[in-house]
Short mmCIF file of C-alpha atoms in Angstrom, two decimals:
data_model
loop_
_atom_site.label_atom_id
_atom_site.label_comp_id
_atom_site.label_asym_id
_atom_site.label_seq_id
_atom_site.Cartn_x
_atom_site.Cartn_y
_atom_site.Cartn_z
CA MET A 1 -0.36 -0.05 -0.06
CA GLU A 2 2.89 2.61 0.90
CA THR A 3 4.65 2.02 -2.36
CA LEU A 4 1.15 2.11 -4.10
CA ALA A 5 1.42 5.44 -2.37
CA TYR A 6 4.67 6.48 -3.14
CA VAL A 7 4.21 5.69 -7.15
CA ALA A 8 0.90 7.70 -7.00
CA PHE A 9 3.09 10.49 -5.50
CA GLY A 10 5.57 10.40 -8.36
CA VAL A 11 2.94 10.14 -11.16
CA TYR A 12 1.11 12.94 -9.72
CA THR A 13 4.31 15.14 -9.65
CA THR A 14 5.68 13.99 -13.07
CA ILE A 15 1.87 15.59 -14.25
CA ILE A 16 2.43 18.72 -12.11
CA LEU A 17 5.86 19.28 -13.45
CA PHE A 18 5.36 18.69 -17.17
CA GLY A 19 1.66 20.72 -17.15
CA GLY A 20 4.05 23.58 -15.14
CA LEU A 21 6.43 23.49 -17.47
CA LEU A 22 4.02 23.64 -20.46
CA ALA A 23 2.33 26.44 -18.76
CA VAL A 24 5.78 28.44 -18.25
CA PHE A 25 7.38 27.90 -21.67
CA SER A 26 4.65 26.97 -24.42
CA ARG A 27 4.78 30.10 -26.85
CA ASN A 28 0.73 29.32 -27.74
CA LEU A 29 -1.24 31.06 -24.83
CA VAL A 30 -4.25 27.68 -25.32
CA ARG A 31 -1.42 25.38 -24.94
CA ALA A 32 -0.17 27.21 -21.84
CA LEU A 33 -3.54 27.13 -20.40
CA VAL A 34 -4.00 22.88 -21.23
CA GLY A 35 -0.38 22.78 -19.21
CA LEU A 36 -2.36 25.00 -16.30
CA VAL A 37 -5.24 22.42 -16.36
CA LEU A 38 -2.82 19.68 -15.91
CA THR A 39 -1.25 20.95 -13.62
CA LEU A 40 -4.17 21.59 -11.47
CA PHE A 41 -5.61 17.88 -12.04
CA GLY A 42 -2.20 16.86 -10.57
CA VAL A 43 -2.68 19.10 -7.70
CA ALA A 44 -6.04 17.32 -7.40
CA GLY A 45 -4.27 14.21 -7.12
CA CYS A 46 -1.97 15.40 -4.13
CA TYR A 47 -4.98 16.14 -2.43
CA LEU A 48 -6.50 12.85 -2.94
CA LEU A 49 -3.23 11.39 -1.63
CA MET A 50 -3.35 13.27 1.69
CA ALA A 51 -6.85 12.11 2.60
CA ALA A 52 -8.65 15.42 1.48
CA PRO A 53 -11.35 14.33 -1.00
CA PHE A 54 -12.89 17.41 -0.50
CA MET A 55 -10.25 19.79 -1.38
CA ALA A 56 -9.67 17.50 -4.37
CA LEU A 57 -13.56 18.01 -5.54
CA MET A 58 -13.17 22.24 -4.57
CA GLN A 59 -10.21 22.09 -6.82
CA ILE A 60 -11.61 20.65 -9.74
CA LEU A 61 -14.60 22.87 -9.07
CA ILE A 62 -13.27 26.19 -8.50
CA TYR A 63 -9.83 26.08 -10.38
CA VAL A 64 -10.44 23.87 -13.35
CA ALA A 65 -13.86 24.70 -14.16
CA ALA A 66 -14.16 28.74 -12.92
CA VAL A 67 -10.57 30.01 -13.16
CA SER A 68 -9.41 28.38 -16.20
CA ILE A 69 -12.69 29.05 -18.45
CA MET A 70 -12.10 32.52 -17.03
CA ILE A 71 -8.40 32.45 -18.09
CA PHE A 72 -10.17 30.78 -21.28
CA PHE A 73 -12.34 33.86 -22.04
CA ALA A 74 -9.28 36.68 -21.39
CA ILE A 75 -7.62 34.61 -24.38
CA MET A 76 -10.29 34.68 -26.83
CA LEU A 77 -11.51 38.44 -25.93
CA THR A 78 -8.16 39.88 -26.23
CA LYS A 79 -7.09 40.24 -29.90
CA PRO A 80 -4.03 37.82 -29.89
CA PRO A 81 -1.51 37.35 -32.35
CA VAL A 82 -1.70 35.13 -35.17
CA GLY A 83 -2.39 31.50 -33.54
CA ALA A 84 -2.30 32.97 -29.81
CA GLU A 85 1.89 32.89 -29.95
CA GLU A 86 3.65 35.06 -28.31
CA GLN A 87 6.61 37.07 -29.55
CA PRO A 88 9.63 34.81 -29.71
CA GLY A 89 13.67 34.99 -29.53
CA ARG A 90 15.17 36.31 -26.21
CA PRO A 91 18.72 36.86 -25.69
CA TRP A 92 20.69 34.28 -23.66
CA TRP A 93 21.15 36.61 -20.68
CA VAL A 94 17.61 37.53 -20.23
CA VAL A 95 17.00 33.81 -20.04
CA VAL A 96 19.54 33.20 -17.79
CA GLY A 97 18.55 36.40 -15.49
CA CYS A 98 14.95 34.70 -15.16
CA ILE A 99 15.98 31.16 -14.09
CA VAL A 100 18.15 32.76 -11.66
CA ALA A 101 15.92 35.22 -10.46
CA ALA A 102 12.90 32.22 -10.12
CA LEU A 103 15.52 30.06 -8.88
CA ALA A 104 16.94 32.52 -5.84
CA PRO A 105 13.60 32.52 -3.47
CA THR A 106 12.97 28.63 -4.38
CA MET A 107 16.45 27.56 -3.29
CA LEU A 108 16.46 29.85 -0.10
CA ILE A 109 13.20 27.81 0.97
CA ALA A 110 14.60 25.07 0.12
CA ARG A 111 17.80 25.17 2.06
CA VAL A 112 15.72 25.85 5.09
CA LEU A 113 13.70 22.88 4.51
CA HIS A 114 16.46 20.69 3.94
CA VAL A 115 18.11 21.94 7.20
CA GLN A 116 15.19 22.27 9.21
CA PRO A 117 13.69 18.89 8.45
CA LEU A 118 9.64 18.93 8.81
CA VAL A 119 8.12 16.72 11.56
CA SER A 120 5.75 15.02 9.65
CA HIS A 121 2.70 12.36 10.35
CA GLU A 122 2.94 9.00 8.30
CA HIS A 123 -0.87 8.95 8.06
CA PRO A 124 -2.45 12.08 7.43
CA THR A 125 -5.48 12.81 9.18
CA GLU A 126 -9.15 12.78 8.12
CA ILE A 127 -11.37 15.57 8.48
CA VAL A 128 -15.32 15.35 8.63
CA LEU A 129 -16.93 17.49 6.39
CA MET A 130 -19.33 18.50 9.53
CA ASP A 131 -16.31 19.71 11.71
CA LEU A 132 -15.44 22.02 8.23
CA GLY A 133 -18.56 23.41 8.34
CA GLN A 134 -18.73 23.99 12.37
CA THR A 135 -15.44 25.87 11.23
CA PHE A 136 -16.33 28.33 8.60
CA ILE A 137 -20.11 29.02 10.81
CA GLU A 138 -18.59 29.31 14.01
CA PRO A 139 -14.75 30.68 14.81
CA TYR A 140 -14.44 31.98 10.86
CA PHE A 141 -17.58 33.16 10.52
CA LEU A 142 -16.20 36.99 9.50
CA ALA A 143 -13.86 35.83 7.12
CA PHE A 144 -16.09 33.67 5.36
CA GLU A 145 -18.84 36.13 4.88
CA LEU A 146 -15.78 38.87 3.75
CA ILE A 147 -14.45 36.34 1.69
CA SER A 148 -18.07 36.33 -0.56
CA VAL A 149 -18.10 40.36 0.02
CA ILE A 150 -14.69 40.28 -1.94
CA LEU A 151 -16.06 38.21 -4.72
CA THR A 152 -19.42 40.23 -5.10
CA VAL A 153 -16.90 43.20 -5.38
CA ALA A 154 -14.54 41.97 -7.86
CA MET A 155 -17.16 40.81 -9.94
CA ALA A 156 -18.67 44.45 -9.60
CA GLY A 157 -15.79 45.47 -10.19
CA ALA A 158 -14.46 43.42 -13.52
CA VAL A 159 -18.21 43.81 -14.60
CA LEU A 160 -17.57 47.60 -14.43
CA LEU A 161 -14.26 47.93 -16.15
CA ALA A 162 -15.39 45.97 -18.96
CA PHE A 163 -18.46 47.54 -19.73
CA GLU A 164 -16.18 51.10 -20.12
CA ARG A 165 -16.13 53.25 -22.90
CA ARG A 166 -13.48 54.71 -24.63
CA GLN A 167 -13.80 58.59 -24.38
CA GLY A 168 -14.78 60.21 -27.66
CA GLN A 169 -16.22 56.82 -28.96
CA MET B 1 12.74 12.51 3.54
CA THR B 2 9.24 12.41 5.28
CA ALA B 3 5.76 12.87 3.48
CA LEU B 4 5.31 16.68 4.30
CA SER B 5 8.76 17.48 3.09
CA MET B 6 8.08 16.25 -0.39
CA PHE B 7 4.42 17.91 -0.91
CA GLN B 8 6.27 20.64 0.74
CA LEU B 9 8.78 20.25 -2.27
CA VAL B 10 6.40 19.90 -5.00
CA SER B 11 4.73 23.22 -3.68
CA LEU B 12 7.69 25.06 -3.96
CA LEU B 13 8.77 23.38 -7.39
CA LEU B 14 5.03 25.18 -8.38
CA LEU B 15 6.22 28.92 -6.82
CA GLY B 16 9.46 28.43 -8.75
CA LEU B 17 7.50 27.64 -11.80
CA GLY B 18 5.32 30.28 -11.27
CA LEU B 19 7.73 33.06 -10.45
CA LEU B 20 9.59 32.14 -13.79
CA GLY B 21 6.46 32.57 -15.43
CA VAL B 22 5.70 35.68 -14.15
CA ILE B 23 9.09 36.58 -15.15
CA TRP B 24 9.61 35.02 -18.74
CA ARG B 25 6.02 35.53 -20.18
CA ARG B 26 5.83 38.90 -22.18
CA SER B 27 1.68 38.92 -22.14
CA LEU B 28 -0.53 39.64 -19.41
CA VAL B 29 -2.73 36.38 -20.11
CA GLY B 30 0.34 34.26 -19.57
CA MET B 31 1.35 36.04 -16.28
CA LEU B 32 -2.07 35.31 -14.79
CA ILE B 33 -1.34 31.87 -15.84
CA SER B 34 1.82 31.80 -13.92
CA VAL B 35 0.06 33.83 -10.85
CA GLU B 36 -2.48 30.72 -10.99
CA LEU B 37 0.57 28.17 -10.23
CA MET B 38 1.97 29.95 -7.60
CA LEU B 39 -1.42 30.15 -5.98
CA ASN B 40 -2.13 26.31 -5.77
CA GLY B 41 1.54 25.66 -4.60
CA ALA B 42 0.34 28.25 -1.77
CA GLY B 43 -3.04 26.17 -1.43
CA LEU B 44 -0.77 22.62 -1.99
CA SER B 45 1.43 23.68 0.90
CA ILE B 46 -1.18 25.15 3.87
CA VAL B 47 -3.34 22.03 2.93
CA ALA B 48 -0.37 19.08 3.37
CA SER B 49 0.61 21.40 6.62
CA GLY B 50 -2.70 20.92 8.14
CA GLN B 51 -3.04 17.26 7.09
CA LEU B 52 0.19 16.22 8.22
CA THR B 53 1.18 18.22 11.21
CA ALA B 54 -0.52 18.28 14.69
CA ALA B 55 -2.21 21.78 13.36
CA SER B 56 -5.73 21.51 13.09
CA GLY B 57 -6.63 20.13 9.43
CA THR B 58 -10.07 21.79 9.65
CA VAL B 59 -8.22 25.34 9.37
CA GLY B 60 -5.88 24.29 6.95
CA HIS B 61 -8.89 23.11 4.55
CA ALA B 62 -10.35 26.33 5.25
CA ALA B 63 -7.20 28.47 4.57
CA ALA B 64 -7.18 26.71 1.42
CA LEU B 65 -10.55 27.68 0.72
CA PHE B 66 -9.76 30.93 1.29
CA VAL B 67 -6.96 31.21 -1.29
CA MET B 68 -9.27 29.45 -3.83
CA GLY B 69 -11.74 32.07 -3.13
CA LEU B 70 -9.19 34.96 -3.58
CA ALA B 71 -7.59 33.20 -6.62
CA ALA B 72 -11.10 33.44 -8.21
CA ALA B 73 -11.67 37.28 -7.42
CA GLU B 74 -8.33 37.93 -8.44
CA ALA B 75 -8.55 36.33 -12.03
CA ALA B 76 -11.92 37.86 -12.37
CA LEU B 77 -10.33 41.21 -11.78
CA VAL B 78 -7.16 40.57 -14.30
CA LEU B 79 -9.39 39.37 -16.76
CA ALA B 80 -11.37 42.87 -17.26
CA ILE B 81 -7.96 44.89 -16.80
CA ILE B 82 -6.98 42.61 -19.13
CA ILE B 83 -9.84 43.36 -21.53
CA VAL B 84 -9.31 46.99 -21.03
CA VAL B 85 -5.75 47.10 -21.61
CA ALA B 86 -6.70 45.17 -24.79
CA LYS B 87 -9.15 47.74 -25.95
CA ARG B 88 -7.19 50.46 -25.33
CA TYR B 89 -3.93 49.51 -26.67
CA GLY B 90 -4.87 46.89 -29.51
CA HIS B 91 -2.05 44.20 -27.38
CA ILE B 92 -1.44 42.87 -24.11
CA GLU B 93 2.33 42.80 -24.21
CA SER B 94 3.46 44.22 -20.64
CA ALA B 95 6.59 45.48 -21.85
CA ARG B 96 5.13 47.78 -24.00
CA LEU B 97 2.87 49.35 -21.85
CA ARG B 98 4.23 52.43 -20.80
CA THR B 99 1.24 54.16 -19.11
CA LEU B 100 -1.65 52.69 -16.94
CA ARG B 101 -3.84 56.30 -16.89
CA GLY B 102 -7.36 55.96 -16.20
#
């Protein structure tokens, strides 16, 4: 059983890595979005491995269904260059600079992880959904309400911004 | 290596890829995709911390759900901003945007 978990973890990590690389380096924006969706599914698989099926479901419902569709609309509604491709070609020092800039904070945190190994349970704790609901309506009630207010304001702001007409037209 | 370290390394990988994408990408949509990668890494890290340590797993779930809600709100706003930029300038390349006046 333990070996199976490691195999599943390896498969999910491969999916995440492949999808992430596709999302970052694919020149075609639609392909990059497909890479992002792959990564999101890989992360959902990781949630399943951690005995959090509810989070996996939410990941697929919120990220894969809602956020990806929104990004797809962004790609469609903005007049992309031919074939939704970005401009090619960068000088080598920009490439090296990008990689160093991204690696610096990552390596710093990875070093901390290496020096100070995390104490971990071998088996994840099971969460009863009723407890989660109780958390949302009792100690974190204000945060729960605020997040819905933030979503409403963001939606209203998005509609207002998108309907804006250019002056003089 | 403990299970928690493995999940944290995966989320760190997502953070690194997202950072690289934000710097590397030329269009605003590409940068939005990279930001979503980073937010996913954050969610994964939070849930792993809740599930695999003595900390409360319920709070981990709740925090990750808040992150997802914020990501959805952020994606909606950025979509609107991208549409406005595309309408006004005819392109969405970040390097060619000189002014952001209202």
